[in-house]
CSV table of C-alpha atoms in Angstrom, one decimal:
chain,number,residue,atom,x,y,z
A,24,MET,CA,0.9,6.4,23.3
A,25,SER,CA,-0.9,7.5,25.9
A,26,THR,CA,-4.4,9.5,25.7
A,27,LEU,CA,-2.7,13.1,26.5
A,28,ASP,CA,-0.7,11.6,23.8
A,29,PHE,CA,-3.0,11.2,21.6
A,30,ILE,CA,-5.2,14.0,22.3
A,31,THR,CA,-2.1,16.7,21.5
A,32,GLU,CA,-0.8,14.8,18.0
A,33,LEU,CA,-5.0,14.9,17.0
A,34,PHE,CA,-4.8,18.4,17.5
A,35,CYS,CA,-1.6,19.5,15.4
A,36,ARG,CA,-3.8,17.2,12.8
A,37,VAL,CA,-6.7,19.1,12.2
A,38,ASP,CA,-4.9,22.5,13.1
A,39,ASP,CA,-2.7,21.4,9.9
A,40,GLN,CA,-6.4,21.3,7.4
A,41,MET,CA,-8.0,24.6,9.9
A,42,ARG,CA,-4.9,27.2,9.3
A,43,ASP,CA,-6.6,29.3,6.8
A,44,LEU,CA,-9.5,29.6,9.6
A,45,PRO,CA,-8.9,32.4,11.8
A,46,ARG,CA,-9.9,32.9,15.4
A,47,HIS,CA,-13.2,35.0,15.7
A,48,SER,CA,-12.5,38.4,17.4
A,49,GLN,CA,-15.4,37.3,20.2
A,50,ALA,CA,-14.4,33.4,20.5
A,51,LYS,CA,-12.9,31.3,23.4
A,52,LEU,CA,-11.7,29.2,20.9
A,53,TYR,CA,-10.0,28.7,17.7
A,54,PRO,CA,-11.6,26.6,15.0
A,55,SER,CA,-9.0,23.8,15.5
A,56,GLU,CA,-9.6,23.7,18.9
A,57,VAL,CA,-13.7,23.4,17.7
A,58,VAL,CA,-12.6,20.0,15.7
A,59,THR,CA,-10.3,18.5,18.3
A,60,LEU,CA,-13.3,18.7,21.0
A,61,ALA,CA,-16.2,17.8,18.8
A,62,ILE,CA,-14.1,14.5,17.4
A,63,LEU,CA,-13.1,13.4,20.7
A,64,CYS,CA,-16.9,13.3,21.5
A,65,ALA,CA,-17.3,11.6,19.0
A,66,LEU,CA,-14.9,8.7,19.6
A,67,LYS,CA,-15.6,9.0,23.2
A,68,GLY,CA,-19.2,7.2,21.8
A,69,VAL,CA,-21.0,8.9,25.2
A,70,GLY,CA,-23.6,11.8,25.9
A,71,GLN,CA,-22.9,15.0,26.2
A,72,ARG,CA,-22.9,15.6,29.8
A,73,ALA,CA,-20.7,12.5,30.3
A,74,PHE,CA,-18.6,13.9,27.9
A,75,TYR,CA,-18.3,17.0,29.1
A,76,ARG,CA,-18.1,16.0,32.5
A,77,TRP,CA,-14.9,13.5,31.2
A,78,ILE,CA,-12.9,16.6,29.2
A,79,GLU,CA,-13.4,18.8,32.2
A,80,ARG,CA,-12.0,16.7,35.0
A,81,ASP,CA,-8.8,15.1,33.4
A,82,TYR,CA,-7.9,17.4,30.2
A,83,LEU,CA,-9.5,20.8,31.0
A,84,HIS,CA,-5.7,22.2,31.2
A,85,LEU,CA,-5.4,21.4,27.6
A,86,PHE,CA,-8.5,23.7,27.3
A,87,PRO,CA,-8.6,26.0,29.9
A,88,SER,CA,-10.9,28.4,27.8
A,89,LEU,CA,-13.6,25.3,27.4
A,90,PRO,CA,-17.1,26.9,27.6
A,91,GLU,CA,-20.3,25.9,28.6
A,92,ARG,CA,-22.0,22.9,28.4
A,93,THR,CA,-24.7,24.1,26.4
A,94,ARG,CA,-22.6,27.1,24.3
A,95,LEU,CA,-20.0,24.2,23.6
A,96,PHE,CA,-22.4,21.6,21.9
A,97,ARG,CA,-24.0,24.6,20.1
A,98,LEU,CA,-20.4,25.7,18.6
A,99,PHE,CA,-19.8,21.5,17.1
A,100,ALA,CA,-23.7,22.5,15.8
A,101,ALA,CA,-23.1,25.2,14.4
A,102,HIS,CA,-19.7,24.3,12.9
A,103,ARG,CA,-20.8,21.1,11.5
A,104,ALA,CA,-19.5,22.3,8.1
A,105,TRP,CA,-15.7,22.0,9.0
A,106,SER,CA,-16.1,18.2,9.0
A,107,GLU,CA,-16.0,17.7,5.9
A,108,ARG,CA,-12.3,19.3,5.4
A,109,PHE,CA,-11.6,15.9,6.3
A,110,LEU,CA,-13.8,13.9,3.8
A,111,ALA,CA,-11.7,11.5,0.8
A,112,GLU,CA,-12.0,12.3,-2.3
A,113,PRO,CA,-13.7,10.1,-4.3
A,114,THR,CA,-12.0,7.2,-6.8
A,115,VAL,CA,-13.2,4.9,-9.0
A,116,LEU,CA,-15.5,3.1,-7.3
A,117,GLY,CA,-17.5,3.0,-4.5
A,118,ILE,CA,-19.9,1.2,-2.0
A,119,ALA,CA,-22.9,2.6,-0.7
A,120,ASP,CA,-25.1,1.5,2.4
A,121,THR,CA,-27.3,2.5,4.9
A,122,TYR,CA,-26.7,2.5,8.7
A,123,GLY,CA,-29.6,2.5,11.5
A,124,ILE,CA,-29.6,4.5,15.1
A,125,GLU,CA,-31.3,3.9,17.9
A,126,LEU,CA,-32.5,7.3,19.3
A,127,ALA,CA,-35.0,6.0,21.8
A,128,GLN,CA,-37.0,2.5,22.7
A,129,PRO,CA,-39.9,1.9,20.5
A,130,ILE,CA,-42.1,1.5,23.5
A,131,ARG,CA,-41.0,5.7,23.7
A,132,GLN,CA,-42.8,6.6,20.2
A,133,GLY,CA,-45.4,9.1,20.7
A,134,ARG,CA,-43.9,11.0,24.7
A,135,SER,CA,-42.9,13.8,22.5
A,136,PRO,CA,-44.1,16.2,19.4
A,137,ARG,CA,-40.5,16.9,19.4
A,138,GLN,CA,-39.4,13.2,18.5
A,139,ILE,CA,-37.2,13.2,15.6
A,140,GLY,CA,-36.7,9.3,14.7
A,141,ARG,CA,-38.9,6.6,13.2
A,142,PHE,CA,-40.1,3.3,12.6
A,143,GLY,CA,-38.2,2.1,10.1
A,144,LYS,CA,-36.5,-1.2,9.5
A,145,SER,CA,-32.8,-2.4,10.3
A,146,ASN,CA,-30.9,-5.2,9.9
A,147,LYS,CA,-34.1,-6.5,9.8
A,148,ARG,CA,-35.5,-5.2,13.2
A,149,TRP,CA,-37.5,-2.2,14.2
A,150,ILE,CA,-35.4,0.3,15.9
A,151,MET,CA,-36.8,4.0,16.7
A,152,GLY,CA,-34.1,6.7,15.2
A,153,SER,CA,-32.5,7.2,11.9
A,154,LYS,CA,-30.7,5.7,9.4
A,155,MET,CA,-27.5,7.5,7.7
A,156,CYS,CA,-26.4,6.5,4.4
A,157,VAL,CA,-22.9,6.5,3.6
A,158,VAL,CA,-20.8,6.5,0.7
A,159,VAL,CA,-17.3,5.3,0.8
A,160,ASN,CA,-14.2,5.0,-1.8
A,161,GLN,CA,-12.3,2.3,-2.6
A,162,LEU,CA,-9.8,2.4,-0.1
A,163,GLY,CA,-12.9,1.9,2.4
A,164,LEU,CA,-13.0,6.0,3.5
A,165,CYS,CA,-16.2,8.4,3.6
A,166,VAL,CA,-16.9,10.7,0.1
A,167,GLY,CA,-20.2,11.6,2.0
A,168,TRP,CA,-22.9,10.7,3.8
A,169,ASP,CA,-26.7,12.6,4.4
A,170,CYS,CA,-29.5,11.2,7.1
A,171,ALA,CA,-33.3,10.7,7.2
A,172,SER,CA,-35.5,9.3,9.9
A,173,ALA,CA,-35.8,5.5,10.0
A,174,ASN,CA,-38.9,5.4,8.8
A,175,VAL,CA,-37.4,6.5,4.8
A,176,LYS,CA,-36.4,4.0,2.3
A,177,ASP,CA,-32.8,3.0,1.2
A,178,ASN,CA,-33.8,4.6,-2.2
A,179,HIS,CA,-34.6,7.7,-1.1
A,180,PHE,CA,-30.1,8.8,-0.3
A,181,ARG,CA,-30.1,8.2,-4.7
A,182,PRO,CA,-29.8,12.0,-5.1
A,183,LEU,CA,-26.7,11.6,-2.3
A,184,ILE,CA,-25.6,9.1,-5.0
A,185,ALA,CA,-25.8,11.2,-8.3
A,186,GLU,CA,-23.8,13.7,-6.1
A,187,TYR,CA,-21.1,11.5,-8.1
A,188,GLU,CA,-22.0,10.7,-11.2
A,189,GLN,CA,-19.3,11.7,-12.9
A,190,GLN,CA,-16.7,10.7,-10.8
A,191,MET,CA,-17.3,7.2,-9.5
A,192,VAL,CA,-19.7,4.1,-9.9
A,193,VAL,CA,-21.7,3.3,-6.9
A,194,PHE,CA,-22.3,0.0,-5.2
A,195,VAL,CA,-25.4,-0.8,-3.8
A,196,ASP,CA,-28.2,-3.4,-3.2
A,197,SER,CA,-31.8,-4.1,-4.2
A,198,ALA,CA,-33.2,-1.9,-1.7
A,199,PHE,CA,-31.5,1.2,-3.3
A,200,HIS,CA,-33.4,0.5,-7.0
A,201,THR,CA,-36.1,2.8,-7.8
A,202,LYS,CA,-38.1,2.0,-11.2
A,203,PRO,CA,-38.4,4.3,-13.9
A,204,LYS,CA,-41.5,5.5,-13.6
A,205,LYS,CA,-40.6,6.3,-10.0
A,206,GLY,CA,-37.4,8.6,-11.1
A,207,GLY,CA,-35.5,5.3,-11.8
A,208,ASP,CA,-31.3,5.2,-10.6
A,209,PRO,CA,-29.0,7.5,-11.7
A,210,ALA,CA,-26.4,6.7,-13.8
A,211,ASN,CA,-23.3,5.8,-11.8
A,212,MET,CA,-25.2,3.7,-9.2
A,213,LYS,CA,-24.7,-0.4,-9.9
A,214,VAL,CA,-27.1,-2.7,-7.7
A,215,CYS,CA,-25.6,-6.1,-7.2
A,216,ALA,CA,-27.7,-9.0,-6.7
A,217,ALA,CA,-27.3,-10.7,-3.8
A,218,GLY,CA,-24.7,-12.9,-3.5
A,219,THR,CA,-22.3,-11.1,-6.1
A,220,TRP,CA,-19.3,-7.9,-5.7
A,221,ASN,CA,-18.5,-9.4,-1.7
A,222,GLY,CA,-15.8,-6.2,-2.1
A,223,ARG,CA,-19.5,-3.8,-1.1
A,224,MET,CA,-18.6,-6.2,2.6
A,225,LEU,CA,-15.9,-3.4,2.7
A,226,ILE,CA,-18.6,-1.0,3.9
A,227,GLU,CA,-19.7,-3.9,6.5
A,228,ARG,CA,-16.9,-3.3,7.6
A,229,VAL,CA,-16.6,0.3,8.1
A,230,PHE,CA,-20.0,0.3,10.5
A,231,SER,CA,-18.1,-2.3,12.3
A,232,MET,CA,-15.7,0.3,13.7
A,233,LEU,CA,-18.5,2.8,14.4
A,234,THR,CA,-20.2,0.9,16.0
A,235,THR,CA,-18.1,-0.6,18.2
A,236,VAL,CA,-15.2,1.7,19.2
A,237,CYS,CA,-17.4,4.8,18.8
A,238,HIS,CA,-20.6,3.1,19.8
A,239,LEU,CA,-23.1,5.1,17.2
A,240,LYS,CA,-25.8,2.4,16.9
A,241,HIS,CA,-27.4,3.7,19.8
A,242,LEU,CA,-27.1,8.1,20.2
A,243,THR,CA,-29.0,10.1,22.7
A,244,GLU,CA,-29.3,13.5,20.3
A,245,ARG,CA,-32.7,14.8,19.8
A,246,ALA,CA,-32.8,17.6,18.2
A,247,TRP,CA,-31.2,17.0,14.2
A,248,ALA,CA,-28.4,20.1,14.0
A,249,TYR,CA,-27.1,17.9,16.6
A,250,LEU,CA,-27.7,14.8,15.7
A,251,ARG,CA,-26.3,16.0,12.2
A,252,ALA,CA,-22.8,17.6,14.2
A,253,ARG,CA,-22.5,14.0,15.8
A,254,LEU,CA,-22.6,12.1,12.8
A,255,ALA,CA,-20.4,14.1,10.9
A,256,PHE,CA,-17.4,14.7,13.2
A,257,THR,CA,-17.8,10.8,13.3
A,258,LEU,CA,-16.8,10.1,10.1
A,259,ALA,CA,-14.3,13.2,9.9
A,260,ALA,CA,-13.0,11.1,13.2
A,261,TYR,CA,-12.8,7.8,11.3
A,262,ASN,CA,-11.4,9.0,8.1
A,263,MET,CA,-8.5,10.6,10.2
A,264,LEU,CA,-8.1,7.2,12.5
A,265,VAL,CA,-8.2,5.0,10.3
A,266,ALA,CA,-5.7,6.9,7.8
A,267,TRP,CA,-3.3,7.4,10.7
A,268,HIS,CA,-0.2,5.8,10.3
A,269,GLY,CA,-0.8,5.3,6.2
A,270,LEU,CA,-3.5,3.0,4.4
A,271,GLN,CA,-0.2,0.7,3.5
A,272,PRO,CA,-1.7,-2.7,1.7
A,273,ASP,CA,0.0,-5.9,2.5
A,274,HIS,CA,1.0,-9.1,0.6
A,275,THR,CA,-1.9,-9.3,-0.6
A,276,GLY,CA,-3.1,-6.2,-1.6
A,277,LEU,CA,-5.4,-5.3,0.6
A,278,VAL,CA,-5.7,-2.3,3.3
A,279,HIS,CA,-6.7,-3.7,6.6
A,280,LEU,CA,-9.1,-0.8,8.8
A,281,SER,CA,-8.4,-0.8,12.2
A,282,ILE,CA,-9.5,2.6,14.5
A,283,ALA,CA,-9.3,-0.1,17.7
A,284,HIS,CA,-6.5,1.0,19.4
A,285,PHE,CA,-8.5,4.6,19.2
A,286,SER,CA,-10.9,3.7,21.4
A,287,LEU,CA,-11.1,6.0,24.8
């Protein structure tokens, strides 16, 4: 599939989910165009300027009403809630884990009072950035997410897990555990000791795809609104692409997840 064919089919699939949203009378882009561009930006995995140069140079004929760069990314931030249409439904069992995102080199800490990144640990190494918590269902599709600065502990995201208390049991590692005197764990959260419930490795495969294809480990956003929009549409892109041809299990019942062939 050529990139042109992929963008065309992607727009059609997005438009099927956005049919009930009319275009504002003063807007240049339809909601489906905004979401398609946001997903392409997430999949391209580059900074704002590089993405805008690429889409303007090679595919302006697909988006003839493309606004100026800064206005386009303000649209992504303003309409981040549209990405929730592409989240998956909870299943009986789920998995949650955190993912560290580097926003700046540690040596640059404190150079600007507007920095949103903080020092924290990710995969046993110090980073200067943000931390994202993702909840996936038993098929490996993203159900919900949240983010905070990298200095917070994993148990900071307990409210996210508690949102699914009536819908799914969520498996986590011991970093999510909180003592009863500090609030305790949500009733639906199952803390798994190291070496047990190896099915939790499913979320590591998800993170590997986000790192390899979407280059999510290193981002350049400098404001929370833009960072949250980037993460929201990245997870929306992941859900759409991993189920592009349907989630078909093999003879052992295992569903093979991959988005590598959609890399731009």
